[in-house]
Tab-separated table of C-alpha atoms in Angstrom:
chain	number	residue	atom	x	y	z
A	26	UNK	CA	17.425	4.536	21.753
A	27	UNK	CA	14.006	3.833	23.057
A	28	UNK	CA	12.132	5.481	20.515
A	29	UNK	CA	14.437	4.247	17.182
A	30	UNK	CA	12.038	1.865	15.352
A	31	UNK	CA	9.971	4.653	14.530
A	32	UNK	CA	12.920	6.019	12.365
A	33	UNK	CA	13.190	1.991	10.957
A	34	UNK	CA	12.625	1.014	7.671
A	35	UNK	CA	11.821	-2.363	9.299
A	36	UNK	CA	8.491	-0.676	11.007
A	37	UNK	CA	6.925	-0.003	7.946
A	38	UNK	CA	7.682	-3.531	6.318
A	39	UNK	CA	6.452	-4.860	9.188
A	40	UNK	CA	3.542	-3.083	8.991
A	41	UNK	CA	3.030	-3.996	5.848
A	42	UNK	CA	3.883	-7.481	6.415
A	43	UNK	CA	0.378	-6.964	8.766
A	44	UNK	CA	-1.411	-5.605	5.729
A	45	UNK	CA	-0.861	-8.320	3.866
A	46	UNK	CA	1.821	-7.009	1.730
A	47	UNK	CA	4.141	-9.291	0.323
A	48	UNK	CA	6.937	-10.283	-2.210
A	49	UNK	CA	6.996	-14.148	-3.537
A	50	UNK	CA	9.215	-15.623	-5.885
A	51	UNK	CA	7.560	-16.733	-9.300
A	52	UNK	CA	10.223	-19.262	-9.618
A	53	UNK	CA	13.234	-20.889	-7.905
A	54	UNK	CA	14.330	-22.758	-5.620
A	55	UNK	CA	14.903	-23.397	-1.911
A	56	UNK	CA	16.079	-20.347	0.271
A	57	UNK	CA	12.746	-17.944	-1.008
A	58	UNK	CA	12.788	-15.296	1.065
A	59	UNK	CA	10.244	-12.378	1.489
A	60	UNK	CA	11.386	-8.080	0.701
A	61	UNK	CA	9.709	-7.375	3.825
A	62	UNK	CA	12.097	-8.487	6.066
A	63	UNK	CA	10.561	-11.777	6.898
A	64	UNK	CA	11.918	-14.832	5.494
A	65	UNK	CA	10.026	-18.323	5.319
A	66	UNK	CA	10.401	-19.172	8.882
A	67	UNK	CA	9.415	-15.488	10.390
A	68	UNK	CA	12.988	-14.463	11.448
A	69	UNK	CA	13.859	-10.936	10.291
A	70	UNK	CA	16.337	-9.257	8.200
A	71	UNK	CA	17.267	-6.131	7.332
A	72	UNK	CA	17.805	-5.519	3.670
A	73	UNK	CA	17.367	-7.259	0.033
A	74	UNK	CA	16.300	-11.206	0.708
A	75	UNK	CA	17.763	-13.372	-2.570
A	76	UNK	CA	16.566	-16.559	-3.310
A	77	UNK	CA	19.087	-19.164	-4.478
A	78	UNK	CA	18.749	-18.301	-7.935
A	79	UNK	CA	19.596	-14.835	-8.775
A	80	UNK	CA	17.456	-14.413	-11.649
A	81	UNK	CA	14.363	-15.616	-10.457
A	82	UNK	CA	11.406	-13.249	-10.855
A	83	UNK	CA	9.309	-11.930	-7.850
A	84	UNK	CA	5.509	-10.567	-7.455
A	85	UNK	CA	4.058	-8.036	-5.210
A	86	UNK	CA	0.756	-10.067	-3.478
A	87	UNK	CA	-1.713	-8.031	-1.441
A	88	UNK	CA	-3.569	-10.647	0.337
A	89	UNK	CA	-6.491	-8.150	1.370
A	90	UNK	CA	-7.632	-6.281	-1.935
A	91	UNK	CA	-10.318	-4.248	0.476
A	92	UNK	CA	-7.810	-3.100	2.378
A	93	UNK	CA	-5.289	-2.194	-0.867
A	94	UNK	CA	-8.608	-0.394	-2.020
A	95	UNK	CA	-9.224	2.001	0.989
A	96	UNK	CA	-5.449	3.143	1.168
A	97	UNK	CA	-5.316	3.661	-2.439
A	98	UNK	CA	-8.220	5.692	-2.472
A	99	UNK	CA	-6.858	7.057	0.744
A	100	UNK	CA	-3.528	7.971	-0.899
A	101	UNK	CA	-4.884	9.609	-3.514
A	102	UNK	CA	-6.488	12.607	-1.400
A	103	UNK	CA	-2.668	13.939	-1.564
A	104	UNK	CA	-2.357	13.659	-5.348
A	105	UNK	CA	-2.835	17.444	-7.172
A	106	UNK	CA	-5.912	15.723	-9.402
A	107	UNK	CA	-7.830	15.206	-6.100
A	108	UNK	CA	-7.380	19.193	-4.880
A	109	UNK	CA	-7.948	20.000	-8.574
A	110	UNK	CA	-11.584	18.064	-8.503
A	111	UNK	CA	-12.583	18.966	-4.973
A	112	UNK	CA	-11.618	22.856	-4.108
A	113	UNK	CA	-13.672	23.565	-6.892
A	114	UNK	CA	-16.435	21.943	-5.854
A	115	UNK	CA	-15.970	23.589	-2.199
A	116	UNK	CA	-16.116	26.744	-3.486
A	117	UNK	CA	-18.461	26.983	-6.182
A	118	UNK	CA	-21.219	24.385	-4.880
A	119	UNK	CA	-21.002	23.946	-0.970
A	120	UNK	CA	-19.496	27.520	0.848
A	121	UNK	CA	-16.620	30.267	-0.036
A	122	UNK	CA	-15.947	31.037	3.124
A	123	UNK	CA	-15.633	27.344	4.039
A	124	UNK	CA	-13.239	27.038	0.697
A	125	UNK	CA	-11.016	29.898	1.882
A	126	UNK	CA	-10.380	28.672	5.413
A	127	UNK	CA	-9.682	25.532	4.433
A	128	UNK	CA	-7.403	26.380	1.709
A	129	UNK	CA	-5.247	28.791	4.041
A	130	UNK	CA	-4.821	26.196	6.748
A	131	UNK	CA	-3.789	23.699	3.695
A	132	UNK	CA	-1.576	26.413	2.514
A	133	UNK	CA	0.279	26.635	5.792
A	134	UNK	CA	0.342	23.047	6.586
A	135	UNK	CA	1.441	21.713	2.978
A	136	UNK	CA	4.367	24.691	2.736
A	137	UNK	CA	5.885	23.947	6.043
A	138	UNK	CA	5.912	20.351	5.619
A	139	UNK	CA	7.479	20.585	1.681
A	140	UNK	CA	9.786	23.399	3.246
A	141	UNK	CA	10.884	21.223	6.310
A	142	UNK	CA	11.695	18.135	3.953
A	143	UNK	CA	14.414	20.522	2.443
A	144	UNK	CA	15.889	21.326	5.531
A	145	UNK	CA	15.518	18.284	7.337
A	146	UNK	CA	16.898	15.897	4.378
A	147	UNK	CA	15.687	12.611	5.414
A	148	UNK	CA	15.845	9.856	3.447
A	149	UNK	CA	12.862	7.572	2.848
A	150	UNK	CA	12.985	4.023	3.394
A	151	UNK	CA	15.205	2.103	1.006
A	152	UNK	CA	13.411	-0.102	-1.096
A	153	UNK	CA	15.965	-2.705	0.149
A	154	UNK	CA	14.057	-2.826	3.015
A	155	UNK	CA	10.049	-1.890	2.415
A	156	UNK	CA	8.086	-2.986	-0.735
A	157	UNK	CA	7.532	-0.265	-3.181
A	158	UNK	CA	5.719	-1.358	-6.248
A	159	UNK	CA	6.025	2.261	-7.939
A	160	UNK	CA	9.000	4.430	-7.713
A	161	UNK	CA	7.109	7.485	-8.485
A	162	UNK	CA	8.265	10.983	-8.326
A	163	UNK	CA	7.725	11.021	-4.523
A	164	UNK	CA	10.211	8.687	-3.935
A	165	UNK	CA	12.920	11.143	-5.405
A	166	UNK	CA	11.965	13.698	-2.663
A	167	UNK	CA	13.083	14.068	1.145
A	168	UNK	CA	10.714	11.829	3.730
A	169	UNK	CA	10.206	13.868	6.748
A	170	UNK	CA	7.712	14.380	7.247
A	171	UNK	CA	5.001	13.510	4.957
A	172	UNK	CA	3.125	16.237	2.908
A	173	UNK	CA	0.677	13.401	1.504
A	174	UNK	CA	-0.401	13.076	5.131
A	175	UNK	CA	-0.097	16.774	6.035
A	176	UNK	CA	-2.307	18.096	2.849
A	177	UNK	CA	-4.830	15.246	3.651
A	178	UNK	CA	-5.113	16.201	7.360
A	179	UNK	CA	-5.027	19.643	7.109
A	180	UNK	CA	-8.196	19.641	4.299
A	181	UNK	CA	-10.227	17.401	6.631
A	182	UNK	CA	-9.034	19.133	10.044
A	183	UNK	CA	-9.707	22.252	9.192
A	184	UNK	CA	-13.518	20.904	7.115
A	185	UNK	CA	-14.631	19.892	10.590
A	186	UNK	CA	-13.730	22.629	12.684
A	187	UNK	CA	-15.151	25.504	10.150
A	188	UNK	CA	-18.614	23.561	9.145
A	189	UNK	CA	-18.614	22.666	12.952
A	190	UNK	CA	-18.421	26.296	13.673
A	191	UNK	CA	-20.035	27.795	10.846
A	192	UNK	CA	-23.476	25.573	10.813
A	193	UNK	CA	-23.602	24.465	14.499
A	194	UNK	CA	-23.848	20.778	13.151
A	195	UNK	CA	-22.999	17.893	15.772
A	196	UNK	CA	-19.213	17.810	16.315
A	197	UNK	CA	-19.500	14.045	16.607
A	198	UNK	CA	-20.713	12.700	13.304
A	199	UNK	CA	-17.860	15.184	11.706
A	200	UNK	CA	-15.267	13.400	13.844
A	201	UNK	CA	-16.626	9.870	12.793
A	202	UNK	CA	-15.774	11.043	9.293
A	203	UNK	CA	-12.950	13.143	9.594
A	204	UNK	CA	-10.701	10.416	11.881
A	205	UNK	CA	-11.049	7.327	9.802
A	206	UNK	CA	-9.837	9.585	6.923
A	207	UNK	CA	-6.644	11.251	8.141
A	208	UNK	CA	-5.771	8.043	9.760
A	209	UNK	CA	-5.948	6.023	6.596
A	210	UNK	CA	-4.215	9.114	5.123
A	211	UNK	CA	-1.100	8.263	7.469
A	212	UNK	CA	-1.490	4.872	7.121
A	213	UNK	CA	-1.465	4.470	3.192
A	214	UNK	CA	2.042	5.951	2.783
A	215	UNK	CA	3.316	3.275	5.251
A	216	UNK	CA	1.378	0.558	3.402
A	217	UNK	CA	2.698	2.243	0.097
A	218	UNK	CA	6.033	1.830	1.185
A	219	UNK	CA	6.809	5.664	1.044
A	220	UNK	CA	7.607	6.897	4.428
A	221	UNK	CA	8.773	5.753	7.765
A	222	UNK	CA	6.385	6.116	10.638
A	223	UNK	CA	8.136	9.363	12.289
A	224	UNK	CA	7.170	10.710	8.856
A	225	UNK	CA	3.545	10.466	8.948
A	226	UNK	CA	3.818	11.215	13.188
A	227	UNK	CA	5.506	14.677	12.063
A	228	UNK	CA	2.638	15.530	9.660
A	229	UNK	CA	0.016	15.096	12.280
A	230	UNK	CA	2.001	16.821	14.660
A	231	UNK	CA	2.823	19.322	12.446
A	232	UNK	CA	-1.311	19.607	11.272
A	233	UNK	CA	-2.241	19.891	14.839
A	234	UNK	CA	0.012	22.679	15.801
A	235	UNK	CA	-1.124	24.653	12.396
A	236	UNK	CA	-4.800	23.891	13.169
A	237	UNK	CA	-4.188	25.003	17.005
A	238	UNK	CA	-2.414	28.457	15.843
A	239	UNK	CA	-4.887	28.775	13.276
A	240	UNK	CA	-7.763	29.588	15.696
A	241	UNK	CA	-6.220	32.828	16.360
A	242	UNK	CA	-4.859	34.061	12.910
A	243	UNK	CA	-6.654	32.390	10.197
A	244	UNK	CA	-10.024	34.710	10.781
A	245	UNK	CA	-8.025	38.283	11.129
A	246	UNK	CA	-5.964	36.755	7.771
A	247	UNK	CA	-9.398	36.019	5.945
A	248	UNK	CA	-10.451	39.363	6.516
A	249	UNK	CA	-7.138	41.031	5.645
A	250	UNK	CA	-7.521	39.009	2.490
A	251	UNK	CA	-10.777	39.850	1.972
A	252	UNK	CA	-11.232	42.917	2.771
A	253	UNK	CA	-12.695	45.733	0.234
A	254	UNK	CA	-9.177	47.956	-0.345
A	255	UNK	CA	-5.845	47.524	-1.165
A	256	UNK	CA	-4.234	45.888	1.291
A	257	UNK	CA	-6.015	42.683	0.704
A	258	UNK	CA	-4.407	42.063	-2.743
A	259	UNK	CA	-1.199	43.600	-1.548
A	260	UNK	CA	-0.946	40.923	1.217
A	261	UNK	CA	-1.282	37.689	-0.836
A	262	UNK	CA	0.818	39.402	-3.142
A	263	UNK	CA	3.651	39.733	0.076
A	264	UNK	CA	2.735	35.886	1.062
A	265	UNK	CA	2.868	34.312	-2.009
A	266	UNK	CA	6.720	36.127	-2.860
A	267	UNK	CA	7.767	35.433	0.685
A	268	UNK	CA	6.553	31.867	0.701
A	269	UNK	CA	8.765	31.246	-2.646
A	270	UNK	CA	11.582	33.635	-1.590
A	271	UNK	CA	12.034	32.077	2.046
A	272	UNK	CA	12.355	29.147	1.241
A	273	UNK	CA	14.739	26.897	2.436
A	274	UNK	CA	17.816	26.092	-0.422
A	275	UNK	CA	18.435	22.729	-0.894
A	276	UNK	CA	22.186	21.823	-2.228
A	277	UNK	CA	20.568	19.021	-4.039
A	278	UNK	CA	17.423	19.692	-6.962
A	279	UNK	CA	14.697	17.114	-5.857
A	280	UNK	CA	11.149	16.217	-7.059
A	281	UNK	CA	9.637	18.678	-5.203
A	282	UNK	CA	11.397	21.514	-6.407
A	283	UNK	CA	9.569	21.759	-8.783
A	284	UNK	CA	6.622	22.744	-6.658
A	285	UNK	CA	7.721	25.244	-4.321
A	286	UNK	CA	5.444	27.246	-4.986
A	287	UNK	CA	2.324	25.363	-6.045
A	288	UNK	CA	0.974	25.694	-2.552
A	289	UNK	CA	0.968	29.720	-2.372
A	290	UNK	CA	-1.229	29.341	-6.130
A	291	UNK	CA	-4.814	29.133	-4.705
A	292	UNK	CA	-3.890	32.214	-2.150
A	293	UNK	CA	-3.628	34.283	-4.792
A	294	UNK	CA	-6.923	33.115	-6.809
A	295	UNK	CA	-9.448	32.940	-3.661
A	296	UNK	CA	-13.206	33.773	-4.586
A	297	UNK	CA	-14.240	37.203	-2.995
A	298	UNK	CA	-17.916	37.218	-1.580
């Protein structure tokens, strides 16, 4: 298949490899061979690499702390303390109806990406494979595609487009912010070890078509929402039961699970003005 190493584990430990991302051997003897499928003389392998001695110990090195910096920092835009800090801040100090737009697109975008990892079921790279120094509680949910990637997209994507709209501001310096962002977004949960690339390709795909759909029902939902009468509250009362009651059923309980719902929370909480 033309297209397969973007389903390979190997892709993301190479990319890593190109990050600087590596595992040596503390101590032991001839034979060391990397965890990102490279051993001493460049040739690859797929799976655990063993030196000689079995119990030897090993150590993650990041030859470019800059570059570890920017994608941790990068990583952590998905994280619930970042949305927890920041909406906030969007809608108390900066604009409510920039805070509610936002939110709804990151609403759509983070639900269909948690709902699709429970009915696609793909596995994330095996740590056989890609160098994961922390088996967090992302790693015990489905890969595809990744919701890191599609909450972090959809919160700068949809930033751009209503401050661009709303405030008749350049569209270029937005873009010169917003792009370096969601790429390093997608790029940290490769150089994490988290996801394979069709992962992080889905979420931006998946982003796009939200943000492209969104021109034409995001406004007439705002207002709905919004509006001064009954059928505001009544609606994000029907969206956030649907969003919990159609979703998918999983045969097995994972991570995420537990947060089914979390994205339909700030619906039901937006500011009125």
């Amino acid at each position: 298949m033309a297209l397969s190493w973007m389903w390979d584990g190997q892709t993301t430990a190479d990319f890593q490899r190109l990050c600087g991302v590596e595992r040596v051997t503390l101590e032991g003897g001839h034979g060391e061979k990397n965890a990102n499928g490279v051993s001493a003389n460049g040739a690859h392998e797929n799976g655990v690499h063993e030196t000689s001695h079995s119990q030897s110990a090993t150590k993650v090195v990041h030859k470019y702390p800059v570059l570890r910096a920017v994608f941790w920092l990068a990583s952590a835009v998905g994280e619930e303390e970042f949305f927890i800090a920041f909406l906030p801040i969007l809608f108390w100090n900066f604009d409510f109806f920039v805070g509610r737009r936002v939110v709804l697109l990151w609403f759509i975008s983070v639900y269909l990406g948690t709902a699709l990892k429970d009915y696609v079921r793909s596995e994330r790279p095996s740590d056989r494979v890609v160098i994961r120094e922390v088996n967090d509680e992302h790693c015990r949910e489905y890969g595809f595609p990744s919701t890191h990637t599609c909450s972090g997209a959809a919160i700068f994507t949809e930033l751009v487009y209503v401050v661009y709209m709303r405030y008749e501001i350049p569209l270029l310096p937005c873009l010169l912010v917003a792009l370096p962002l969601v790429i390093s977004m997608g790029a940290s949960r490769l150089y994490s070890g988290h996801h394979l690339l069709i992962d992080v390709l889905a979420a931006f795909c998946l982003v796009s078509l939200v943000a492209v759909a969104g021109m034409f029902f995001v406004e007439p939902l705002d207002y709905a929402c919004m509006h001064p009468s009954m059928l505001g509250p009544i609606l994000v009362g029907v969206i956030g039961a649907a969003s919990v009651l159609l979703y998918p059923h999983a045969p097995e309980i994972r991570g995420n699970r537990r947060k089914d719902g979390l994205p339909a929370g700030p619906t039901e909480v937006l500011p009125r003005a």
